[in-house]
Amino acid sequence: MSRPCMLAALLFASIGCTNAVPTPIVVGHVSDNTRVDKAGHQAELGIRLALHDLSKDGALAGAFGGRKIEVHHTDARGDLDKFESEAVRLDSVNRCVALVGGFSTQETAALNNSRVPLLTFQGQPVSGASGQVFYLGMSPAEQGAILAKVAADNAKTNRVILLVDEQRPASLALAESFQKA
């Protein structure tokens, strides 16, 4: 085969191989699937279901210029050090644009050590957290007000006794809100 023909064949082959598919947008999810209440596993299933429903008609990919959304799920197995290492891995290796996770202040604090925004299920701000932490859960004050409303609407009792752990600020905030409502 002559040199110009070989060059032309390589050129056409390389042009044919550039079927550019947009890279997906990666979101990381770090959870604890060993929890007794199965909250980590349930969160993973909920995220998978929501992403499936949103991706059915292609509108989600269309909103992001044809780029699909991928969620990479990891299990820290209850180890706070693994929460941090999984968050850093998802950030540096998988190049995720955001993290989802954190049911407790300790988990949220560990996940906060990555450089990407964190969406946490925690409702109460974590001390020392960066400005990139977004709290999706209800605050203890909101929980107390709603609990009081439900108790007043549904309970057939005249007295309610609240047990409060004074060493937990969230417990005190919930009880105070309950009493006010």
PDB file of C-alpha atoms in Angstrom:
ATOM      1  CA  MET A   1       0.000   0.000   0.000  1.00  0.00           C
ATOM      2  CA  SER A   2       1.382   3.376  -0.934  1.00  0.00           C
ATOM      3  CA  ARG A   3       2.190   5.954   1.680  1.00  0.00           C
ATOM      4  CA  PRO A   4      -0.534   8.487   0.591  1.00  0.00           C
ATOM      5  CA  CYS A   5      -3.182   5.733   0.576  1.00  0.00           C
ATOM      6  CA  MET A   6      -2.146   4.613   4.064  1.00  0.00           C
ATOM      7  CA  LEU A   7      -2.315   8.183   5.354  1.00  0.00           C
ATOM      8  CA  ALA A   8      -5.764   8.640   3.807  1.00  0.00           C
ATOM      9  CA  ALA A   9      -6.982   5.360   5.339  1.00  0.00           C
ATOM     10  CA  LEU A  10      -5.720   6.416   8.794  1.00  0.00           C
ATOM     11  CA  LEU A  11      -7.347   9.831   8.412  1.00  0.00           C
ATOM     12  CA  PHE A  12     -10.721   8.351   7.456  1.00  0.00           C
ATOM     13  CA  ALA A  13     -10.477   5.764  10.238  1.00  0.00           C
ATOM     14  CA  SER A  14      -9.753   8.423  12.849  1.00  0.00           C
ATOM     15  CA  ILE A  15     -12.574  10.639  11.588  1.00  0.00           C
ATOM     16  CA  GLY A  16     -14.981   7.715  11.772  1.00  0.00           C
ATOM     17  CA  CYS A  17     -13.945   6.993  15.363  1.00  0.00           C
ATOM     18  CA  THR A  18     -14.812  10.433  16.695  1.00  0.00           C
ATOM     19  CA  ASN A  19     -18.444   9.673  17.410  1.00  0.00           C
ATOM     20  CA  ALA A  20     -18.427  12.214  20.232  1.00  0.00           C
ATOM     21  CA  VAL A  21     -20.779  11.204  23.010  1.00  0.00           C
ATOM     22  CA  PRO A  22     -21.035  13.870  25.697  1.00  0.00           C
ATOM     23  CA  THR A  23     -19.462  12.830  28.968  1.00  0.00           C
ATOM     24  CA  PRO A  24     -22.014  12.192  31.722  1.00  0.00           C
ATOM     25  CA  ILE A  25     -22.468  14.419  34.741  1.00  0.00           C
ATOM     26  CA  VAL A  26     -21.385  12.368  37.745  1.00  0.00           C
ATOM     27  CA  VAL A  27     -22.895  12.768  41.214  1.00  0.00           C
ATOM     28  CA  GLY A  28     -21.476  10.768  44.115  1.00  0.00           C
ATOM     29  CA  HIS A  29     -23.565   9.159  46.837  1.00  0.00           C
ATOM     30  CA  VAL A  30     -21.901   7.921  50.027  1.00  0.00           C
ATOM     31  CA  SER A  31     -24.003   5.974  52.504  1.00  0.00           C
ATOM     32  CA  ASP A  32     -23.830   3.425  55.284  1.00  0.00           C
ATOM     33  CA  ASN A  33     -25.626   0.297  54.123  1.00  0.00           C
ATOM     34  CA  THR A  34     -24.953  -1.474  57.435  1.00  0.00           C
ATOM     35  CA  ARG A  35     -27.359   0.731  59.416  1.00  0.00           C
ATOM     36  CA  VAL A  36     -30.061  -1.143  61.296  1.00  0.00           C
ATOM     37  CA  ASP A  37     -32.754   1.208  59.981  1.00  0.00           C
ATOM     38  CA  LYS A  38     -31.571   0.580  56.376  1.00  0.00           C
ATOM     39  CA  ALA A  39     -31.573   4.351  55.720  1.00  0.00           C
ATOM     40  CA  GLY A  40     -28.470   4.210  53.525  1.00  0.00           C
ATOM     41  CA  HIS A  41     -29.879   1.440  51.361  1.00  0.00           C
ATOM     42  CA  GLN A  42     -33.279   3.152  51.151  1.00  0.00           C
ATOM     43  CA  ALA A  43     -31.610   6.419  50.103  1.00  0.00           C
ATOM     44  CA  GLU A  44     -29.739   4.591  47.345  1.00  0.00           C
ATOM     45  CA  LEU A  45     -32.950   2.973  46.076  1.00  0.00           C
ATOM     46  CA  GLY A  46     -34.767   6.317  46.209  1.00  0.00           C
ATOM     47  CA  ILE A  47     -32.019   8.057  44.242  1.00  0.00           C
ATOM     48  CA  ARG A  48     -32.013   5.274  41.638  1.00  0.00           C
ATOM     49  CA  LEU A  49     -35.812   5.452  41.275  1.00  0.00           C
ATOM     50  CA  ALA A  50     -35.844   9.259  41.003  1.00  0.00           C
ATOM     51  CA  LEU A  51     -33.076   9.249  38.396  1.00  0.00           C
ATOM     52  CA  HIS A  52     -34.874   6.528  36.411  1.00  0.00           C
ATOM     53  CA  ASP A  53     -38.159   8.467  36.460  1.00  0.00           C
ATOM     54  CA  LEU A  54     -36.487  11.732  35.479  1.00  0.00           C
ATOM     55  CA  SER A  55     -34.499  10.098  32.663  1.00  0.00           C
ATOM     56  CA  LYS A  56     -37.375   8.197  31.015  1.00  0.00           C
ATOM     57  CA  ASP A  57     -38.339  10.713  28.354  1.00  0.00           C
ATOM     58  CA  GLY A  58     -34.859  12.209  27.796  1.00  0.00           C
ATOM     59  CA  ALA A  59     -35.893  15.625  29.108  1.00  0.00           C
ATOM     60  CA  LEU A  60     -33.243  15.502  31.836  1.00  0.00           C
ATOM     61  CA  ALA A  61     -30.440  14.874  29.332  1.00  0.00           C
ATOM     62  CA  GLY A  62     -31.923  17.545  27.088  1.00  0.00           C
ATOM     63  CA  ALA A  63     -31.779  20.051  29.913  1.00  0.00           C
ATOM     64  CA  PHE A  64     -28.034  19.403  30.263  1.00  0.00           C
ATOM     65  CA  GLY A  65     -27.081  19.560  26.598  1.00  0.00           C
ATOM     66  CA  GLY A  66     -27.460  15.833  25.963  1.00  0.00           C
ATOM     67  CA  ARG A  67     -25.325  14.863  28.940  1.00  0.00           C
ATOM     68  CA  LYS A  68     -26.712  12.054  31.066  1.00  0.00           C
ATOM     69  CA  ILE A  69     -26.690  12.107  34.859  1.00  0.00           C
ATOM     70  CA  GLU A  70     -24.890   9.218  36.567  1.00  0.00           C
ATOM     71  CA  VAL A  71     -24.924   8.574  40.300  1.00  0.00           C
ATOM     72  CA  HIS A  72     -22.029   6.542  41.659  1.00  0.00           C
ATOM     73  CA  HIS A  73     -23.090   4.857  44.913  1.00  0.00           C
ATOM     74  CA  THR A  74     -20.562   3.810  47.554  1.00  0.00           C
ATOM     75  CA  ASP A  75     -20.914   2.109  50.928  1.00  0.00           C
ATOM     76  CA  ALA A  76     -18.790   3.358  53.821  1.00  0.00           C
ATOM     77  CA  ARG A  77     -19.918   0.413  56.018  1.00  0.00           C
ATOM     78  CA  GLY A  78     -20.327   2.635  59.064  1.00  0.00           C
ATOM     79  CA  ASP A  79     -16.676   3.743  59.131  1.00  0.00           C
ATOM     80  CA  LEU A  80     -16.349   7.552  59.333  1.00  0.00           C
ATOM     81  CA  ASP A  81     -12.864   7.412  57.791  1.00  0.00           C
ATOM     82  CA  LYS A  82     -14.370   5.609  54.787  1.00  0.00           C
ATOM     83  CA  PHE A  83     -16.968   8.371  54.426  1.00  0.00           C
ATOM     84  CA  GLU A  84     -14.123  10.833  53.986  1.00  0.00           C
ATOM     85  CA  SER A  85     -12.006   8.602  51.719  1.00  0.00           C
ATOM     86  CA  GLU A  86     -14.989   7.684  49.514  1.00  0.00           C
ATOM     87  CA  ALA A  87     -15.890  11.379  49.171  1.00  0.00           C
ATOM     88  CA  VAL A  88     -12.336  12.264  48.165  1.00  0.00           C
ATOM     89  CA  ARG A  89     -12.208   9.330  45.705  1.00  0.00           C
ATOM     90  CA  LEU A  90     -15.515  10.305  44.099  1.00  0.00           C
ATOM     91  CA  ASP A  91     -14.203  13.856  43.755  1.00  0.00           C
ATOM     92  CA  SER A  92     -10.692  13.168  42.486  1.00  0.00           C
ATOM     93  CA  VAL A  93     -11.087   9.902  40.530  1.00  0.00           C
ATOM     94  CA  ASN A  94     -14.702   9.966  39.315  1.00  0.00           C
ATOM     95  CA  ARG A  95     -14.763  13.763  38.938  1.00  0.00           C
ATOM     96  CA  CYS A  96     -18.214  14.116  40.481  1.00  0.00           C
ATOM     97  CA  VAL A  97     -19.800  17.562  40.494  1.00  0.00           C
ATOM     98  CA  ALA A  98     -21.577  17.048  43.841  1.00  0.00           C
ATOM     99  CA  LEU A  99     -21.981  14.576  46.681  1.00  0.00           C
ATOM    100  CA  VAL A 100     -25.151  13.309  48.335  1.00  0.00           C
ATOM    101  CA  GLY A 101     -25.127  11.719  51.781  1.00  0.00           C
ATOM    102  CA  GLY A 102     -24.819  12.176  55.504  1.00  0.00           C
ATOM    103  CA  PHE A 103     -27.547  11.180  57.954  1.00  0.00           C
ATOM    104  CA  SER A 104     -25.610  12.347  61.019  1.00  0.00           C
ATOM    105  CA  THR A 105     -23.409  15.276  61.925  1.00  0.00           C
ATOM    106  CA  GLN A 106     -20.355  13.000  61.975  1.00  0.00           C
ATOM    107  CA  GLU A 107     -21.066  11.648  58.479  1.00  0.00           C
ATOM    108  CA  THR A 108     -21.733  15.144  57.152  1.00  0.00           C
ATOM    109  CA  ALA A 109     -18.488  16.462  58.672  1.00  0.00           C
ATOM    110  CA  ALA A 110     -16.510  13.608  57.086  1.00  0.00           C
ATOM    111  CA  LEU A 111     -18.094  14.162  53.664  1.00  0.00           C
ATOM    112  CA  ASN A 112     -17.427  17.896  53.921  1.00  0.00           C
ATOM    113  CA  ASN A 113     -13.682  17.312  53.408  1.00  0.00           C
ATOM    114  CA  SER A 114     -14.057  16.997  49.632  1.00  0.00           C
ATOM    115  CA  ARG A 115     -13.943  20.019  47.334  1.00  0.00           C
ATOM    116  CA  VAL A 116     -17.391  19.584  45.779  1.00  0.00           C
ATOM    117  CA  PRO A 117     -20.814  20.702  47.050  1.00  0.00           C
ATOM    118  CA  LEU A 118     -22.520  18.350  49.502  1.00  0.00           C
ATOM    119  CA  LEU A 119     -26.270  17.751  49.679  1.00  0.00           C
ATOM    120  CA  THR A 120     -26.935  16.202  53.078  1.00  0.00           C
ATOM    121  CA  PHE A 121     -30.071  14.718  54.579  1.00  0.00           C
ATOM    122  CA  GLN A 122     -29.050  16.303  57.883  1.00  0.00           C
ATOM    123  CA  GLY A 123     -31.395  19.068  59.004  1.00  0.00           C
ATOM    124  CA  GLN A 124     -29.155  20.867  61.447  1.00  0.00           C
ATOM    125  CA  PRO A 125     -26.012  22.767  60.385  1.00  0.00           C
ATOM    126  CA  VAL A 126     -22.760  21.077  61.310  1.00  0.00           C
ATOM    127  CA  SER A 127     -20.225  23.214  63.151  1.00  0.00           C
ATOM    128  CA  GLY A 128     -17.157  23.878  61.027  1.00  0.00           C
ATOM    129  CA  ALA A 129     -18.889  22.918  57.777  1.00  0.00           C
ATOM    130  CA  SER A 130     -17.973  24.818  54.647  1.00  0.00           C
ATOM    131  CA  GLY A 131     -20.341  27.005  52.676  1.00  0.00           C
ATOM    132  CA  GLN A 132     -20.709  24.170  50.157  1.00  0.00           C
ATOM    133  CA  VAL A 133     -22.939  22.083  52.426  1.00  0.00           C
ATOM    134  CA  PHE A 134     -26.653  22.221  51.638  1.00  0.00           C
ATOM    135  CA  TYR A 135     -29.028  20.775  54.246  1.00  0.00           C
ATOM    136  CA  LEU A 136     -32.052  18.958  52.812  1.00  0.00           C
ATOM    137  CA  GLY A 137     -33.531  17.657  56.065  1.00  0.00           C
ATOM    138  CA  MET A 138     -35.803  19.376  58.543  1.00  0.00           C
ATOM    139  CA  SER A 139     -34.254  21.213  61.445  1.00  0.00           C
ATOM    140  CA  PRO A 140     -35.061  19.954  64.956  1.00  0.00           C
ATOM    141  CA  ALA A 141     -37.255  23.037  65.497  1.00  0.00           C
ATOM    142  CA  GLU A 142     -39.299  22.167  62.399  1.00  0.00           C
ATOM    143  CA  GLN A 143     -39.534  18.536  63.525  1.00  0.00           C
ATOM    144  CA  GLY A 144     -40.808  19.615  66.955  1.00  0.00           C
ATOM    145  CA  ALA A 145     -43.461  21.929  65.501  1.00  0.00           C
ATOM    146  CA  ILE A 146     -44.748  19.258  63.106  1.00  0.00           C
ATOM    147  CA  LEU A 147     -44.699  16.584  65.803  1.00  0.00           C
ATOM    148  CA  ALA A 148     -46.750  18.854  68.089  1.00  0.00           C
ATOM    149  CA  LYS A 149     -49.271  19.526  65.318  1.00  0.00           C
ATOM    150  CA  VAL A 150     -49.664  15.813  64.558  1.00  0.00           C
ATOM    151  CA  ALA A 151     -50.013  15.005  68.265  1.00  0.00           C
ATOM    152  CA  ALA A 152     -52.641  17.718  68.722  1.00  0.00           C
ATOM    153  CA  ASP A 153     -54.609  16.700  65.621  1.00  0.00           C
ATOM    154  CA  ASN A 154     -54.493  12.925  66.051  1.00  0.00           C
ATOM    155  CA  ALA A 155     -53.866  12.097  69.681  1.00  0.00           C
ATOM    156  CA  LYS A 156     -56.726  11.374  72.033  1.00  0.00           C
ATOM    157  CA  THR A 157     -54.736  12.335  75.083  1.00  0.00           C
ATOM    158  CA  ASN A 158     -54.570  15.332  77.355  1.00  0.00           C
ATOM    159  CA  ARG A 159     -50.915  15.045  78.411  1.00  0.00           C
ATOM    160  CA  VAL A 160     -47.672  14.441  76.574  1.00  0.00           C
ATOM    161  CA  ILE A 161     -44.354  13.686  78.224  1.00  0.00           C
ATOM    162  CA  LEU A 162     -41.154  14.462  76.329  1.00  0.00           C
ATOM    163  CA  LEU A 163     -37.892  12.800  77.284  1.00  0.00           C
ATOM    164  CA  VAL A 164     -34.964  15.042  76.401  1.00  0.00           C
ATOM    165  CA  ASP A 165     -31.273  14.229  76.182  1.00  0.00           C
ATOM    166  CA  GLU A 166     -29.747  17.446  77.503  1.00  0.00           C
ATOM    167  CA  GLN A 167     -26.363  16.584  75.996  1.00  0.00           C
ATOM    168  CA  ARG A 168     -27.780  16.781  72.485  1.00  0.00           C
ATOM    169  CA  PRO A 169     -28.617  20.336  71.315  1.00  0.00           C
ATOM    170  CA  ALA A 170     -30.934  18.949  68.622  1.00  0.00           C
ATOM    171  CA  SER A 171     -33.011  17.217  71.286  1.00  0.00           C
ATOM    172  CA  LEU A 172     -33.382  20.444  73.251  1.00  0.00           C
ATOM    173  CA  ALA A 173     -34.377  22.426  70.138  1.00  0.00           C
ATOM    174  CA  LEU A 174     -37.003  19.831  69.200  1.00  0.00           C
ATOM    175  CA  ALA A 175     -38.526  19.819  72.712  1.00  0.00           C
ATOM    176  CA  GLU A 176     -38.593  23.620  72.912  1.00  0.00           C
ATOM    177  CA  SER A 177     -40.323  23.870  69.540  1.00  0.00           C
ATOM    178  CA  PHE A 178     -42.797  21.158  70.555  1.00  0.00           C
ATOM    179  CA  GLN A 179     -43.734  23.080  73.700  1.00  0.00           C
ATOM    180  CA  LYS A 180     -44.218  26.366  71.835  1.00  0.00           C
ATOM    181  CA  ALA A 181     -46.480  24.840  69.185  1.00  0.00           C
TER     182      ALA A 181
END
